[in-house]
XYZ file of C-alpha atoms in Angstrom:
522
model
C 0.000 0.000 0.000
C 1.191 3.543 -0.573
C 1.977 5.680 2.370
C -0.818 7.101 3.811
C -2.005 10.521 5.012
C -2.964 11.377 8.404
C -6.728 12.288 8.408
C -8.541 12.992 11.494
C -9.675 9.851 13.146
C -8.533 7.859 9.803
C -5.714 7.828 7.715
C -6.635 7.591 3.834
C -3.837 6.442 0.855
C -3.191 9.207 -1.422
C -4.539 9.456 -5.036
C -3.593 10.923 -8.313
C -7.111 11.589 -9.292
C -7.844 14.701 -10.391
C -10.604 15.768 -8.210
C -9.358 13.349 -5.407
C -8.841 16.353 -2.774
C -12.158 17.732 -3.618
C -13.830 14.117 -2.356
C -11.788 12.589 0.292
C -11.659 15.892 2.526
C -11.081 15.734 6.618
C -15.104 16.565 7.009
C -15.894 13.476 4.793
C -13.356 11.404 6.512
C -14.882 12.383 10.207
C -18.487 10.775 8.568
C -16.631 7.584 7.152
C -14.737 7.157 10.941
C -18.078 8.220 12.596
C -20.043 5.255 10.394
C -17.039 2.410 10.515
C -17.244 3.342 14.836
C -20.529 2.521 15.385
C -21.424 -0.172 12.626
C -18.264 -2.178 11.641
C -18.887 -4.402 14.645
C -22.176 -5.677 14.070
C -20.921 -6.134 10.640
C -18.333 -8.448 11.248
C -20.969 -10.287 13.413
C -23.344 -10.538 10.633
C -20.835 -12.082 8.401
C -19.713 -14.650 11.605
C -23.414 -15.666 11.521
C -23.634 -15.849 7.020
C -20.296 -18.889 8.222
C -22.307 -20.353 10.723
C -25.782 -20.759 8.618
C -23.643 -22.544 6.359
C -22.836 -25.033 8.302
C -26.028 -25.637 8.742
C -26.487 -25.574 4.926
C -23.859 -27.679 4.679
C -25.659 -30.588 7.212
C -28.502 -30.654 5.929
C -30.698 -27.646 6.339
C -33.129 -26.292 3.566
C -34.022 -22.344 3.615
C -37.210 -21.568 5.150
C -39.552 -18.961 6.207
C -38.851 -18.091 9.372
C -41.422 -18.948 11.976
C -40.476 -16.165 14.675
C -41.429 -13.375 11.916
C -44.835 -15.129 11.087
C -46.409 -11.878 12.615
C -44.272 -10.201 10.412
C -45.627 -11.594 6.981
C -49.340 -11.923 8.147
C -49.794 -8.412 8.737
C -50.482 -5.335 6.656
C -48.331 -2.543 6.709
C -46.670 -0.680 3.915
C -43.852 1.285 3.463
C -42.879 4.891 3.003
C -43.385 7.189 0.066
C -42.030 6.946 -2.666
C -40.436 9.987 -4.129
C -41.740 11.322 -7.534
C -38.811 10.847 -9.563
C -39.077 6.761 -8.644
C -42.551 6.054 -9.792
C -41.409 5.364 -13.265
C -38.575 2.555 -13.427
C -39.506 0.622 -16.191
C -36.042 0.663 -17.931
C -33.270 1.209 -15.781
C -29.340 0.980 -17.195
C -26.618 -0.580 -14.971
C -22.756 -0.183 -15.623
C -19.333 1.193 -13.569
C -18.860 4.722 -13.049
C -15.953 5.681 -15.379
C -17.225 9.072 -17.393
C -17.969 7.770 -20.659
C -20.412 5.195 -18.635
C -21.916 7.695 -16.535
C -22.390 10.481 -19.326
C -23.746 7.384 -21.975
C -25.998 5.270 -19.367
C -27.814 8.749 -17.808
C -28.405 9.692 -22.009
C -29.314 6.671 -22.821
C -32.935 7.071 -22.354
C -33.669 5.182 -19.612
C -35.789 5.893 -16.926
C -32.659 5.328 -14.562
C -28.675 4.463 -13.981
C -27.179 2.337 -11.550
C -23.523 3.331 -11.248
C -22.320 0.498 -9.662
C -19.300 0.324 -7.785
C -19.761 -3.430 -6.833
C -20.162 -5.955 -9.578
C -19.302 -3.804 -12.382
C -16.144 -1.964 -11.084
C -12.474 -3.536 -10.020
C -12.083 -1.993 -6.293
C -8.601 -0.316 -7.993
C -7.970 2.624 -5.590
C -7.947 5.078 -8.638
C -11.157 3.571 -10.018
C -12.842 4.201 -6.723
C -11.573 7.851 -6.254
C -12.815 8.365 -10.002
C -16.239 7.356 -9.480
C -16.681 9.135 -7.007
C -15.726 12.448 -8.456
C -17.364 11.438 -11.406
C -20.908 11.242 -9.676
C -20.055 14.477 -7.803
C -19.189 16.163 -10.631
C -23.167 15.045 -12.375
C -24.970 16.886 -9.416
C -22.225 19.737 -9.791
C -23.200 20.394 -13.816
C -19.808 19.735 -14.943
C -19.771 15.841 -16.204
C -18.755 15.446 -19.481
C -16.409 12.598 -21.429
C -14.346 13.490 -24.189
C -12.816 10.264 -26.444
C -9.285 10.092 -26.789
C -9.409 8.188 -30.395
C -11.753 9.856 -32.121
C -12.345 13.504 -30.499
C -15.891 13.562 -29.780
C -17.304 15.380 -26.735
C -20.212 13.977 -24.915
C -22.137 16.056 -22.726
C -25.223 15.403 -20.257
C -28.766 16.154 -21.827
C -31.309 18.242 -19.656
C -33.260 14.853 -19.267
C -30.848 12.744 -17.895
C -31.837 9.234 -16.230
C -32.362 9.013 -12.476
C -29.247 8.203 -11.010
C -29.024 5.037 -7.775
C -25.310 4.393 -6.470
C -24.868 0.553 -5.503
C -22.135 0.348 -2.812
C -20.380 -2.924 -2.851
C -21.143 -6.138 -0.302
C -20.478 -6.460 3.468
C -18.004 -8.968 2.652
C -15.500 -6.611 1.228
C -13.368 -3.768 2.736
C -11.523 -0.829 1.507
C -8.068 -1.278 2.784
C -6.741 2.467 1.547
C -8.714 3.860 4.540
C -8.166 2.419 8.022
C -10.320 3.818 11.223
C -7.770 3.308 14.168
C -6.092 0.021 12.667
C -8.985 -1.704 10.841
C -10.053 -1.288 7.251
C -13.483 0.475 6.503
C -15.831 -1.769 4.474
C -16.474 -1.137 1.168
C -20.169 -0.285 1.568
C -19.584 1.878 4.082
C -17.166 3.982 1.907
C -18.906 3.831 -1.264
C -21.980 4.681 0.866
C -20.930 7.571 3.113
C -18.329 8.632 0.401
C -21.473 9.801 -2.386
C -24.192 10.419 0.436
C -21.496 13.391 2.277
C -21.263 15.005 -0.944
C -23.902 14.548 -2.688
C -27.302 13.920 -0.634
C -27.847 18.202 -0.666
C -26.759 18.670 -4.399
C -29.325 15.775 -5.282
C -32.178 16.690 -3.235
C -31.996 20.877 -4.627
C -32.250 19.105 -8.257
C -35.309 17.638 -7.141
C -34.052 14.030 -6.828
C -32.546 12.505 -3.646
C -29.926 10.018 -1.995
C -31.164 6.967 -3.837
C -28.831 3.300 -3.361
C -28.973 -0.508 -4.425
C -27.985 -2.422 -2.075
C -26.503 -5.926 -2.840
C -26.029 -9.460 -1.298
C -28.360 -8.618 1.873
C -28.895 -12.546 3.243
C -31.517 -11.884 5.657
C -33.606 -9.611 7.892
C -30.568 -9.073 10.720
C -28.583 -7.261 7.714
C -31.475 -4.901 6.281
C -32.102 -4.003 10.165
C -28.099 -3.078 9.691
C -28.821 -0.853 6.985
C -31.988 0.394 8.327
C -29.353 1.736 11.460
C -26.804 3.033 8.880
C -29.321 4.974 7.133
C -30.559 6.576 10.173
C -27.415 7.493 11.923
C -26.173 8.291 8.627
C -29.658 10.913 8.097
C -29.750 12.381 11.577
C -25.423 13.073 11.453
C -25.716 15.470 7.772
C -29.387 16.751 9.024
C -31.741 14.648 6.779
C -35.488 14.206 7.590
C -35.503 10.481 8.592
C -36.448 8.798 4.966
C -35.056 10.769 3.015
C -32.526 8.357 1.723
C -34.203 5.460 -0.570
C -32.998 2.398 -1.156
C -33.456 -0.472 -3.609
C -32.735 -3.977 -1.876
C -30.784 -6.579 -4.542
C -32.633 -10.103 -3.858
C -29.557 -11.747 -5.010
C -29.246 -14.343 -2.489
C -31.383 -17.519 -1.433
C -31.732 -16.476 2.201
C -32.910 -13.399 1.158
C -35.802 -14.826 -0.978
C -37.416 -16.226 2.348
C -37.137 -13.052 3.918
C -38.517 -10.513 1.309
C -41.152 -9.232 3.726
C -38.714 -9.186 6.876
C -36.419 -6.909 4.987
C -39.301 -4.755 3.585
C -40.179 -4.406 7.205
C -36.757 -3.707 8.376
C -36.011 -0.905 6.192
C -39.930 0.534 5.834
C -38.690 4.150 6.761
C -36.037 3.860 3.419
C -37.442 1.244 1.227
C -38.684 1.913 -2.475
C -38.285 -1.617 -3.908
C -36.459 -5.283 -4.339
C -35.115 -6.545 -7.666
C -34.657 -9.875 -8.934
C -30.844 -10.230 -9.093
C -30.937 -13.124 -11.134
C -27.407 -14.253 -11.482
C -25.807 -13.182 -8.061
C -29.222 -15.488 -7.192
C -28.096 -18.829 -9.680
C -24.705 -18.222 -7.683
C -26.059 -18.211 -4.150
C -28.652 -21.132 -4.516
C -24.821 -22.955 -5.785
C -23.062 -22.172 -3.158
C -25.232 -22.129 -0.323
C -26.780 -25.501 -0.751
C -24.193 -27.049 -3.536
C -22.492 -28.928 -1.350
C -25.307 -31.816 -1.452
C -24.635 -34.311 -5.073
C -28.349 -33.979 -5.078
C -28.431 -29.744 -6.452
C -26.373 -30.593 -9.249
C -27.165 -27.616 -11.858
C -26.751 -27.350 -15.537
C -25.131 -25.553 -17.707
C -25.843 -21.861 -16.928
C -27.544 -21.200 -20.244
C -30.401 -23.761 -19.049
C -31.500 -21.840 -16.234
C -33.770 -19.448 -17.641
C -36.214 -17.116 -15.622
C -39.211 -18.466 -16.611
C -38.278 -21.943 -14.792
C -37.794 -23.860 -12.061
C -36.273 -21.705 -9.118
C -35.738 -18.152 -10.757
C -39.516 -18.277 -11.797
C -41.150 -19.124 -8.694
C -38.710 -16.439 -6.559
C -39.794 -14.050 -9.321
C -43.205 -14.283 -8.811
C -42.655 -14.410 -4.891
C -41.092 -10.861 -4.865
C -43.747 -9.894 -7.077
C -46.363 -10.822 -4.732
C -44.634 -9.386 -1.793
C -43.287 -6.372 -3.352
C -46.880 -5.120 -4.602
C -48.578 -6.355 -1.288
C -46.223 -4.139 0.527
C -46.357 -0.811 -1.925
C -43.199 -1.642 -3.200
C -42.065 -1.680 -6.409
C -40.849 -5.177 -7.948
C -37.622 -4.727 -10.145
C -37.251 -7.401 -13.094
C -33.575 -8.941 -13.630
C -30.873 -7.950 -16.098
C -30.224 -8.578 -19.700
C -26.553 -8.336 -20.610
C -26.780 -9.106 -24.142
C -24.492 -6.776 -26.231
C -24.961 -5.744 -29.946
C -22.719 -7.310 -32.453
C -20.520 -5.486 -34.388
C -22.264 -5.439 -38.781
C -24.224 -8.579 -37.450
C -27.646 -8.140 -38.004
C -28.994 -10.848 -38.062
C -27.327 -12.263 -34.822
C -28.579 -8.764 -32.988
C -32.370 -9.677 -34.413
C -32.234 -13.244 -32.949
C -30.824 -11.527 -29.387
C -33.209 -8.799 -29.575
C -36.249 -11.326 -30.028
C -34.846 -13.105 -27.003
C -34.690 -10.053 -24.839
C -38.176 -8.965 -26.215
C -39.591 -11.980 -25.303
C -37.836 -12.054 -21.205
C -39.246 -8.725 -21.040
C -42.464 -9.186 -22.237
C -42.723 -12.101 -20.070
C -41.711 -9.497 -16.689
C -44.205 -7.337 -17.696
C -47.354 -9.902 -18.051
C -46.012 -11.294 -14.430
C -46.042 -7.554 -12.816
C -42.986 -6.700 -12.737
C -42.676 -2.580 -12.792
C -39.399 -2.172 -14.239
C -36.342 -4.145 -15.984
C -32.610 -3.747 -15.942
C -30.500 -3.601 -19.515
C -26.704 -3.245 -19.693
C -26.154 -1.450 -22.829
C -27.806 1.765 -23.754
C -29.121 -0.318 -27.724
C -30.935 -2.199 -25.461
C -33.450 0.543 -23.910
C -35.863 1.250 -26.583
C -36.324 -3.096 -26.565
C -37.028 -2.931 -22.970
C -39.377 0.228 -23.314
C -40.895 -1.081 -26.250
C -42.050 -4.285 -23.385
C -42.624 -2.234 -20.639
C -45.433 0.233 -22.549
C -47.698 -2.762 -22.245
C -47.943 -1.085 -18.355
C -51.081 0.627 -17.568
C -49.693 3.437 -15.940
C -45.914 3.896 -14.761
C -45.616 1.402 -12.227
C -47.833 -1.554 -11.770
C -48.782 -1.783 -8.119
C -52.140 -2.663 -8.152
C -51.008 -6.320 -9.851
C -50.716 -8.866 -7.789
C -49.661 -12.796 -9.494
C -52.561 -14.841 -9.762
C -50.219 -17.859 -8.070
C -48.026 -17.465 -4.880
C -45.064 -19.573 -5.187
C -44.225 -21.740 -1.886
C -41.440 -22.967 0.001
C -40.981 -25.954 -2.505
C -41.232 -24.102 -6.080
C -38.090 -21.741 -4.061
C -35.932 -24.835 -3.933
C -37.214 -26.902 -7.380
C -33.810 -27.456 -9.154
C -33.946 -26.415 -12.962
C -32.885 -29.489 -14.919
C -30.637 -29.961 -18.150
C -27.746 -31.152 -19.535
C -24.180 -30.406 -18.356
C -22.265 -30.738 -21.339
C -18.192 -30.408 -22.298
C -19.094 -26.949 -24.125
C -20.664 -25.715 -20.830
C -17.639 -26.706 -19.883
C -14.973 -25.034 -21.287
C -17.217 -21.860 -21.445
C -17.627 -21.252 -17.752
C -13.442 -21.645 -17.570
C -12.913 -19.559 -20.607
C -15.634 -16.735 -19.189
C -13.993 -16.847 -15.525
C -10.476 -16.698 -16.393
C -11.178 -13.824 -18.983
C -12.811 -12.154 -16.427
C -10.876 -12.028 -13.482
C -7.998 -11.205 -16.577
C -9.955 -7.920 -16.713
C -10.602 -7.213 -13.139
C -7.215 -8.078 -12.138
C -6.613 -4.905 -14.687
C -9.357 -2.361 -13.284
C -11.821 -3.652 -15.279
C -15.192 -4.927 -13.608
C -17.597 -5.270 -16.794
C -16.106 -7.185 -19.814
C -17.731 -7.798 -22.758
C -17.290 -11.418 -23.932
C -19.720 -13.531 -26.774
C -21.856 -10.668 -26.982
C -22.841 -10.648 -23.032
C -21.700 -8.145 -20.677
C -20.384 -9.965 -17.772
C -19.723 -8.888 -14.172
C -18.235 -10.589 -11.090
C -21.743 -12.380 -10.435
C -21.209 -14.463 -13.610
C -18.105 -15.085 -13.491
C -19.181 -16.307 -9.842
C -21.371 -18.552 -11.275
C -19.047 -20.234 -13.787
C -16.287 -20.925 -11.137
C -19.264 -22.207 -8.348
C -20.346 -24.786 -10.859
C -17.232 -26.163 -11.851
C -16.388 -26.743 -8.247
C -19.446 -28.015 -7.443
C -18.939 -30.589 -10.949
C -16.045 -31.038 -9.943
C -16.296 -32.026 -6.328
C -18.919 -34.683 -7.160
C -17.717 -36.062 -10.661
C -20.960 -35.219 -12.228
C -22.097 -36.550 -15.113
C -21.455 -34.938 -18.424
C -22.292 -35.338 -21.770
C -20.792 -38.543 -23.875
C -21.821 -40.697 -20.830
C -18.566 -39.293 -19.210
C -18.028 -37.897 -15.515
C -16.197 -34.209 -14.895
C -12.959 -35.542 -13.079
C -9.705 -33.835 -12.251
C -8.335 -34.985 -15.161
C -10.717 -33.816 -17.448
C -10.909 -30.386 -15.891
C -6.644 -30.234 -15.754
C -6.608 -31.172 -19.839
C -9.329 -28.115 -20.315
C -8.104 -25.702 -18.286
C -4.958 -26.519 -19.793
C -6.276 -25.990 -23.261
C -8.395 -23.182 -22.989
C -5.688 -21.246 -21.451
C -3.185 -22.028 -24.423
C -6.401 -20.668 -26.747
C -6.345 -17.192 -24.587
C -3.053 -16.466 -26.059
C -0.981 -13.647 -24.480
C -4.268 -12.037 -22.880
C -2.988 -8.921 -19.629
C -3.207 -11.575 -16.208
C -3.392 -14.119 -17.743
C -1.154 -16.510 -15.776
C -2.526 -14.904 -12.482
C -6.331 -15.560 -13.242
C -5.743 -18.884 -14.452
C -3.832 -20.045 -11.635
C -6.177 -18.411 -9.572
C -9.502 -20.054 -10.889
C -8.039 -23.538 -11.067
C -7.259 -22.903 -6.979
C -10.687 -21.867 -6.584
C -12.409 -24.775 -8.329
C -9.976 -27.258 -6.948
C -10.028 -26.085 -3.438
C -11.586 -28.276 -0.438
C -13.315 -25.259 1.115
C -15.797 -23.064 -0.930
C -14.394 -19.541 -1.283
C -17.484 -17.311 -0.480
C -16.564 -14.894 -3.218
C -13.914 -14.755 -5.499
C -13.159 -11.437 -4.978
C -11.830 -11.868 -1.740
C -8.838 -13.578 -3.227
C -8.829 -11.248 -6.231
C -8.495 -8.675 -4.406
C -5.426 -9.669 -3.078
C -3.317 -9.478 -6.469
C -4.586 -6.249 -6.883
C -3.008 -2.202 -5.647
């Protein structure tokens, strides 16, 4: 780590950014200590218990709805308000928050932008510092991106998209700034970071402090949250509320406990979304240690089947019951290049998964590139109105349609894809580069999560494969082996390779892959 500078009650590396001494002031520091102080605790505690409901996982246990917050789900209440510039989400655009992202995904026509410093962004110190003055410098008026190759100036339009920060995961800290002699978490920086400079700037445009927040595994952590957001509201002189949040429902504990953590953060709460992949991942590695939730390839677990329809549906239900808004999952195809009719047969798809959110209730959609909006608004104008509250799904899913394994073939192509698709992406991120483009998807850390689980999980239990063949060591040694001679003299190469075969070969499940990642990286 670079020397650091002595910051009242926290010491912070320096940056090169330009911009950097305009966002990590002594004031904005004093908020970041005040937060880590009082919260970092109970979040270390929260992750203890995430280790020790494994183990229970890992005996035997199925999720369930709890029975202690029966009272909980049987009751009506709602929650808050919901500000006016969140009534319409229908299309929102997710990506990192580099300039050309920012200025492009709040232009692009959607109704909003996630700048996402979790998934989408490599936790490089510079990329961090970056962001941050980025978003600071949209509620200041003086964003713009201009392109080094070809000269062309992009500018914000007087409509831009509503912008929502997602901070990353409880799991992860920032290192660069250390409170006494720990590390501040991640969310917590990300978090405090935008809402110090930016909550007043946001709320005189006529918008607000508005977050995603991702990988929440229960009620306990949304109660968490709920605490931050107060503390964080009555220390910069907020009305309590006035921050809104958007809970991810990217894990499988979470899906038992979508009306706990509606309840928990009432006061803050706007919506949930279906985080479809960072949910394939979790139902993997929280129950994959059993031969018996052997998945398929990942391209056979579609959201209109098995478990990723009936959670769907479920959040739906609860969302709507609740007065919250119900957030369909992402589509990361990518337009090819002069191939049309490749982009009509992906369009058609994403039409159709759309289309399909819509008649369900969903009241809004995520897309990852901007050629992808007017699809997604084309599905979404079947909506009576902006939102669709009022529709509730004709069929509740239970406890058992949660669980109900999607079925299909694992396959050698499958494969070789998900080892291709991790190693090329942790390549990337190991270079500052958290969304990659590869086969005409835009991938982020949850997929590439989801290709490493499943080969582990193949892997530890020699699951069948296609050709009446069983996914050994050997097998996955030869492919590896191959598929990294294909990738040629790719940046980290030898580094995310050797990485990813530790992961999959490993004894012990690594909860996230970023934890390791992180460690090869300034």
């Amino acid at each position: 780590m670079s020397t650091l500078l002595e910051r009242p009650r926290a010491t912070v590396a320096p940056s090169a950014v330009d911009g950097a001494g305009d966002i990590l002031t002594a004031d904005a520091l004093d908020f970041l200590a005040a937060l880590h102080e009082r919260f970092d605790d109970r979040r270390k505690d929260l992750l203890a218990d995430r280790a020790v409901r494994q183990q229970r996982f890992d005996s035997g246990e199925l999720p369930d709805f709890p029975a202690e917050t029966r009272a909980i789900r049987e009751s009506d209440w709602t929650v808050g308000p919901i500000p006016a510039d969140l009534q319409d989400r229908r299309v929102e655009i997710t990506g990192p928050t580099n300039a050309r992202m920012v200025v492009n995904a709040l232009n692009s026509g959607a109704r909003v932008f996630m700048a996402d410093f979790e998934d989408a962004t490599a936790p490089l110190w510079s990329e961090l510092v970056q962001g941050q003055v980025n978003l600071r410098n949209r509620w200041l008026g003086r964003l713009d991106f201009t392109d080094p190759a070809s000269g062309k100036h992009y500018a914000l339009r007087s409509d831009p998209a509503v912008l929502i920060v997602r901070p990353r995961g409880l799991h992860l800290d920032e290192r660069h700034v250390v409170i006494g002699d720990a590390p501040i978490a991640g969310a917590l920086f990300d978090f405090g970071l935008y809402l110090f400079h930016n909550a007043r700037p946001a709320l005189d445009a006529g918008s607000g402090p508005y977050f995603y927040l991702p990988k929440l595994e229960n009620r306990h952590e949304a109660a968490w949250w709920s605490d931050v957001l107060a503390f964080a509201e009555q220390r910069l002189s907020l009305a309590r509320g006035t921050i809104k949040v958007t809970v991810l429902i990217e894990t499988l504990p979470a899906a038992f406990e979508m009306d706990e953590i509606l309840h928990a953060l009432k006061d803050n709460i706007v919506s949930l979304n279906c985080g479809r992949w960072d949910y394939i991942f979790s139902y993997i590695k929280r129950l994959g240690r059993s031969p018996d939730r052997l998945t398929p390839d990942r391209s056979a677990m579609t959201m209109d089947r098995a478990f990723l329809a009936a959670y769907s549906l479920r959040l739906i239900a609860t969302c709507h019951r609740r007065g919250a808004f119900a957030m369909g999952g992402m589509s990361a195809f990518i337009p090819v290049k002069d191939d049309e009719a490749a982009n009509a047969a992906a369009f058609a798809k994403v039409r159709a998964d759309k289309e399909r959110e819509v008649a369900n209730g969903h009241d809004g959609t995520w897309v990852a590139h901007p050629a992808l909006v007017p699809v997604a608004l084309e599905a979404f104008a079947a909506m009576d109105g902006p939102n669709q509250l009022a529709k509730v799904p004709d069929r509740i899913p239970g406890r058992e349609e949660m669980l109900e394994l999607h079925t299909g073939p694992r396959t050698e192509a499958g494969i070789r894809e998900n080892i291709r698709v991790a190693i090329q992406y942790i390549a990337a991120w190991l270079g500052g580069r958290g969304a990659v483009p590869l086969y005409n998807l835009m991938e982020d850390a949850a997929t590439a999560e989801i290709c490493r689980a499943q080969l582990w999980q193949w892997l530890r239990f020699e699951a069948p494969i296609d050709a009446g063949r069983h996914f050994t060591r050997d097998l996955f040694e030869h492919w590896h082996q191959e598929e990294v001679l294909a990738l040629g003299d790719l940046p980290h190469l030898k580094d995310a390779a050797r990485l990813l075969y530790q992961l999959v070969t490993a004894n012990r499940f690594e909860e996230f892959l970023t934890l390791p990642a992180g460690r090869l990286i300034d």
